[in-house]
Amino acid sequence: MLDDFVVRGVLAALGTVVATGVLGCFVVWRRMAYFGDAMAHAAVLGVALSLAFSMSIYVGVIITAICIALIFLQLTGAGQTADAALGVLAHSALALGLVIVSLLSGAKLSLSAYLFGNVLSVGTTDLAIIWGGAFIVVGVLWWQWSHLLTATLSPDLAYAAGIDPRRQELLLTILLALVVAVAIKVVGALLITALLIIPASASRQLARTPEGMAVASIIVGTLAAFAGTQASLMFDTPTGPSIVVAAACVFAATTVLGRLRA
């Protein structure tokens, strides 16, 4: 029988891949990988502020990530290019977070756990937050699925259908902030983007419809979560990186399969 901490770790990983699997499809379709990196860097600043003010890590990361996303939308709306705005915000947030941590005594070890993740240390409260966040993300995406797809395919078509693409973009950024917050204890800030991109990219070879791709992405993430956790226990390797490596192996296999089918 598995120990309780292993069961909690597996359940936490599954909750994370459910959220990242569906949302990751929109990240891939909209080519928002760099934006995901910016959110991950903002998470470092959020953790630093949470440690400084003795507040919940999840609350600090969500607030910081949403603030970074809103600043990004303001900068792009003012004429700044998206890649330049993301570069400035991502690296500024990371640098500021590291500076704040350097001023806090005893906080460096705490920050390390959030940089690389420690899924086997999650408690029941963490588990509830992770699965609660996953249900919110999946529920909102299900509710706004057609609007988000239309805005992703063609902003002009979205305007003609009475859909505001900027509002849909804001919705995605808020959901990304939420996913970053709930995933930070599983894979860490440095690897969050990997769980958003790799399962969704692998599922492209397995599905022919957007809905099918979302389901396939969750399945790929689930396989990676189980395989990565098992490999971590067998070889005594970090669990978060092991999950990402497992996802990368699935991506390689589906890529080869796709070429053979072609």
Short mmCIF file of C-alpha atoms in Angstrom, two decimals:
data_model
loop_
_atom_site.label_atom_id
_atom_site.label_comp_id
_atom_site.label_asym_id
_atom_site.label_seq_id
_atom_site.Cartn_x
_atom_site.Cartn_y
_atom_site.Cartn_z
CA MET A 1 0.00 0.00 0.00
CA LEU A 2 1.34 3.42 -0.93
CA ASP A 3 2.17 5.83 1.87
CA ASP A 4 -0.18 8.74 2.40
CA PHE A 5 2.32 11.31 1.17
CA VAL A 6 2.72 9.40 -2.11
CA VAL A 7 -1.05 9.23 -2.63
CA ARG A 8 -1.35 12.96 -1.94
CA GLY A 9 1.52 13.63 -4.34
CA VAL A 10 -0.09 11.63 -7.15
CA LEU A 11 -3.47 13.29 -6.58
CA ALA A 12 -1.82 16.72 -6.58
CA ALA A 13 -0.05 15.94 -9.86
CA LEU A 14 -3.30 14.70 -11.41
CA GLY A 15 -5.17 17.84 -10.36
CA THR A 16 -2.43 19.96 -11.89
CA VAL A 17 -2.36 18.15 -15.24
CA VAL A 18 -6.16 18.37 -15.52
CA ALA A 19 -5.92 22.18 -15.38
CA THR A 20 -2.76 22.54 -17.47
CA GLY A 21 -3.94 20.01 -20.04
CA VAL A 22 -7.00 21.97 -21.15
CA LEU A 23 -5.54 25.45 -20.71
CA GLY A 24 -2.32 24.37 -22.40
CA CYS A 25 -4.24 23.81 -25.64
CA PHE A 26 -5.08 27.51 -25.80
CA VAL A 27 -1.49 28.38 -24.91
CA VAL A 28 -0.32 26.31 -27.91
CA TRP A 29 -3.03 27.55 -30.29
CA ARG A 30 -2.39 31.19 -29.40
CA ARG A 31 1.41 30.75 -29.27
CA MET A 32 1.49 32.04 -25.70
CA ALA A 33 4.45 29.96 -24.52
CA TYR A 34 6.50 33.05 -23.72
CA PHE A 35 3.55 34.47 -21.81
CA GLY A 36 3.49 31.29 -19.73
CA ASP A 37 7.16 31.84 -18.93
CA ALA A 38 6.37 35.40 -17.84
CA MET A 39 3.69 34.09 -15.48
CA ALA A 40 6.16 31.57 -14.09
CA HIS A 41 8.70 34.31 -13.43
CA ALA A 42 5.97 36.39 -11.80
CA ALA A 43 5.34 33.41 -9.52
CA VAL A 44 8.84 33.83 -8.09
CA LEU A 45 8.01 37.41 -7.16
CA GLY A 46 4.69 36.24 -5.71
CA VAL A 47 6.44 33.65 -3.53
CA ALA A 48 8.95 36.25 -2.35
CA LEU A 49 6.21 38.70 -1.41
CA SER A 50 4.27 35.94 0.34
CA LEU A 51 7.31 35.05 2.42
CA ALA A 52 7.96 38.72 3.19
CA PHE A 53 4.43 39.41 4.39
CA SER A 54 3.74 35.96 5.90
CA MET A 55 0.73 35.34 3.69
CA SER A 56 -0.52 32.32 1.75
CA ILE A 57 1.74 31.39 -1.15
CA TYR A 58 -1.27 30.74 -3.38
CA VAL A 59 -2.79 34.15 -2.70
CA GLY A 60 0.51 35.95 -3.25
CA VAL A 61 1.23 34.17 -6.52
CA ILE A 62 -2.29 34.70 -7.92
CA ILE A 63 -2.32 38.42 -7.08
CA THR A 64 1.17 38.97 -8.48
CA ALA A 65 0.52 37.00 -11.67
CA ILE A 66 -2.74 38.84 -12.33
CA CYS A 67 -1.02 42.20 -11.77
CA ILE A 68 1.74 41.25 -14.23
CA ALA A 69 -0.90 40.14 -16.77
CA LEU A 70 -2.83 43.40 -16.44
CA ILE A 71 0.36 45.46 -16.82
CA PHE A 72 1.20 43.44 -19.93
CA LEU A 73 -2.21 44.17 -21.47
CA GLN A 74 -1.76 47.86 -20.71
CA LEU A 75 1.70 47.93 -22.29
CA THR A 76 0.57 46.16 -25.47
CA GLY A 77 -2.49 48.40 -25.64
CA ALA A 78 -0.17 51.43 -25.47
CA GLY A 79 1.77 50.24 -28.52
CA GLN A 80 4.56 48.20 -26.93
CA THR A 81 5.36 44.95 -28.77
CA ALA A 82 4.24 41.78 -26.99
CA ASP A 83 7.66 40.11 -26.88
CA ALA A 84 9.38 43.23 -25.52
CA ALA A 85 6.70 43.78 -22.88
CA LEU A 86 6.87 40.15 -21.78
CA GLY A 87 10.66 40.24 -21.65
CA VAL A 88 10.71 43.34 -19.47
CA LEU A 89 8.01 42.07 -17.10
CA ALA A 90 9.30 38.50 -16.82
CA HIS A 91 12.88 39.34 -16.04
CA SER A 92 12.01 42.31 -13.84
CA ALA A 93 9.66 40.15 -11.76
CA LEU A 94 12.26 37.39 -11.43
CA ALA A 95 15.03 39.80 -10.45
CA LEU A 96 12.85 41.66 -7.96
CA GLY A 97 11.73 38.37 -6.41
CA LEU A 98 15.31 37.21 -5.95
CA VAL A 99 16.32 40.55 -4.45
CA ILE A 100 13.44 40.40 -1.94
CA VAL A 101 14.36 36.84 -0.95
CA SER A 102 18.00 37.85 -0.43
CA LEU A 103 16.81 40.40 2.15
CA LEU A 104 14.81 37.81 4.09
CA SER A 105 16.67 35.66 6.59
CA GLY A 106 15.99 31.97 6.18
CA ALA A 107 13.80 32.38 3.08
CA LYS A 108 16.23 31.00 0.50
CA LEU A 109 15.47 27.39 1.36
CA SER A 110 11.72 28.09 1.16
CA LEU A 111 12.11 29.70 -2.27
CA SER A 112 14.09 26.71 -3.55
CA ALA A 113 11.15 24.39 -2.92
CA TYR A 114 8.88 26.63 -5.02
CA LEU A 115 11.42 27.00 -7.82
CA PHE A 116 11.72 23.25 -8.42
CA GLY A 117 8.56 21.91 -6.79
CA ASN A 118 8.08 19.27 -4.12
CA VAL A 119 4.89 17.42 -4.90
CA LEU A 120 5.46 14.77 -2.22
CA SER A 121 5.27 17.43 0.49
CA VAL A 122 1.73 18.59 -0.28
CA GLY A 123 -0.82 18.39 2.49
CA THR A 124 -4.57 17.95 2.46
CA THR A 125 -5.09 21.73 2.31
CA ASP A 126 -2.76 22.00 -0.67
CA LEU A 127 -4.63 19.15 -2.32
CA ALA A 128 -7.97 20.89 -1.85
CA ILE A 129 -6.59 24.13 -3.32
CA ILE A 130 -5.05 22.34 -6.32
CA TRP A 131 -8.23 20.43 -7.19
CA GLY A 132 -10.40 23.47 -6.47
CA GLY A 133 -8.30 25.51 -8.87
CA ALA A 134 -8.46 22.74 -11.46
CA PHE A 135 -12.26 22.58 -11.30
CA ILE A 136 -12.48 26.37 -11.64
CA VAL A 137 -10.19 26.41 -14.69
CA VAL A 138 -11.94 23.52 -16.44
CA GLY A 139 -15.38 24.88 -15.56
CA VAL A 140 -14.65 28.37 -16.92
CA LEU A 141 -13.08 26.95 -20.09
CA TRP A 142 -16.11 24.69 -20.61
CA TRP A 143 -18.45 27.63 -20.09
CA GLN A 144 -16.55 29.94 -22.47
CA TRP A 145 -15.29 27.26 -24.87
CA SER A 146 -16.99 28.47 -28.06
CA HIS A 147 -16.16 32.12 -27.38
CA LEU A 148 -12.53 31.35 -26.65
CA LEU A 149 -12.22 29.17 -29.76
CA THR A 150 -13.75 31.86 -31.96
CA ALA A 151 -11.48 34.56 -30.55
CA THR A 152 -8.49 32.24 -31.00
CA LEU A 153 -9.29 31.38 -34.61
CA SER A 154 -10.09 34.92 -35.79
CA PRO A 155 -10.46 38.16 -33.83
CA ASP A 156 -12.41 39.64 -36.76
CA LEU A 157 -14.84 36.74 -36.71
CA ALA A 158 -15.16 37.16 -32.95
CA TYR A 159 -16.05 40.85 -33.33
CA ALA A 160 -18.66 39.94 -35.97
CA ALA A 161 -20.17 37.42 -33.54
CA GLY A 162 -20.34 39.99 -30.75
CA ILE A 163 -17.37 38.57 -28.85
CA ASP A 164 -14.67 40.87 -27.46
CA PRO A 165 -11.27 39.19 -28.12
CA ARG A 166 -9.56 41.39 -25.53
CA ARG A 167 -11.97 40.16 -22.87
CA GLN A 168 -11.27 36.57 -23.83
CA GLU A 169 -7.53 37.26 -23.68
CA LEU A 170 -7.94 38.74 -20.21
CA LEU A 171 -9.89 35.66 -19.14
CA LEU A 172 -7.09 33.39 -20.33
CA THR A 173 -4.46 35.44 -18.51
CA ILE A 174 -6.41 35.21 -15.25
CA LEU A 175 -6.78 31.44 -15.69
CA LEU A 176 -3.06 31.19 -16.40
CA ALA A 177 -2.33 33.05 -13.18
CA LEU A 178 -4.56 30.59 -11.30
CA VAL A 179 -2.88 27.57 -12.89
CA VAL A 180 0.58 28.91 -12.08
CA ALA A 181 -0.46 29.32 -8.46
CA VAL A 182 -1.86 25.81 -8.04
CA ALA A 183 0.97 24.15 -9.98
CA ILE A 184 3.88 25.81 -8.20
CA LYS A 185 4.16 23.17 -5.43
CA VAL A 186 3.98 20.33 -7.97
CA VAL A 187 6.57 21.21 -10.60
CA GLY A 188 7.94 24.54 -9.38
CA ALA A 189 8.01 27.93 -11.04
CA LEU A 190 10.78 26.96 -13.45
CA LEU A 191 8.84 24.05 -14.99
CA ILE A 192 5.22 25.21 -14.96
CA THR A 193 5.30 26.24 -18.62
CA ALA A 194 6.47 22.74 -19.56
CA LEU A 195 3.25 21.19 -18.25
CA LEU A 196 1.24 23.74 -20.22
CA ILE A 197 3.03 23.15 -23.52
CA ILE A 198 4.32 19.56 -23.69
CA PRO A 199 1.07 17.57 -23.14
CA ALA A 200 -0.88 19.91 -25.44
CA SER A 201 1.79 19.64 -28.15
CA ALA A 202 1.89 15.86 -27.84
CA SER A 203 -1.89 15.62 -28.12
CA ARG A 204 -1.83 17.36 -31.52
CA GLN A 205 -0.75 14.05 -33.05
CA LEU A 206 -3.57 12.16 -31.34
CA ALA A 207 -6.67 14.27 -32.02
CA ARG A 208 -8.51 15.82 -34.95
CA THR A 209 -10.79 18.26 -33.10
CA PRO A 210 -10.13 20.94 -30.47
CA GLU A 211 -12.21 19.05 -27.93
CA GLY A 212 -10.35 15.82 -28.72
CA MET A 213 -7.03 17.60 -28.31
CA ALA A 214 -8.04 18.89 -24.88
CA VAL A 215 -9.03 15.39 -23.73
CA ALA A 216 -5.87 13.87 -25.20
CA SER A 217 -3.77 16.52 -23.46
CA ILE A 218 -5.25 15.56 -20.09
CA ILE A 219 -4.56 11.88 -20.83
CA VAL A 220 -0.95 12.63 -21.78
CA GLY A 221 -0.50 14.68 -18.62
CA THR A 222 -2.02 11.91 -16.50
CA LEU A 223 0.37 9.32 -17.96
CA ALA A 224 3.28 11.67 -17.31
CA ALA A 225 2.13 12.27 -13.73
CA PHE A 226 1.98 8.55 -12.94
CA ALA A 227 5.19 7.67 -14.78
CA GLY A 228 7.13 10.64 -13.38
CA THR A 229 6.06 9.96 -9.80
CA GLN A 230 6.93 6.27 -10.12
CA ALA A 231 10.33 7.10 -11.62
CA SER A 232 10.96 9.59 -8.81
CA LEU A 233 10.31 6.93 -6.18
CA MET A 234 12.39 4.30 -7.98
CA PHE A 235 15.44 6.41 -8.80
CA ASP A 236 15.23 9.01 -6.00
CA THR A 237 14.96 11.92 -8.43
CA PRO A 238 13.02 15.20 -8.03
CA THR A 239 9.36 14.49 -8.68
CA GLY A 240 8.44 17.65 -10.61
CA PRO A 241 11.27 17.39 -13.15
CA SER A 242 10.63 13.63 -13.43
CA ILE A 243 7.02 14.34 -14.44
CA VAL A 244 8.17 16.81 -17.08
CA VAL A 245 10.73 14.31 -18.43
CA ALA A 246 7.99 11.68 -18.67
CA ALA A 247 5.80 14.15 -20.58
CA ALA A 248 8.70 14.88 -22.93
CA CYS A 249 9.08 11.14 -23.60
CA VAL A 250 5.38 10.91 -24.50
CA PHE A 251 5.80 13.93 -26.79
CA ALA A 252 8.73 12.23 -28.53
CA ALA A 253 6.71 9.03 -28.98
CA THR A 254 3.68 10.85 -30.42
CA THR A 255 5.92 12.85 -32.77
CA VAL A 256 7.48 9.67 -34.13
CA LEU A 257 4.01 8.11 -34.43
CA GLY A 258 2.76 11.15 -36.29
CA ARG A 259 5.62 10.98 -38.80
CA LEU A 260 5.04 7.26 -39.36
CA ARG A 261 1.34 7.88 -39.99
CA ALA A 262 2.16 10.72 -42.39
#
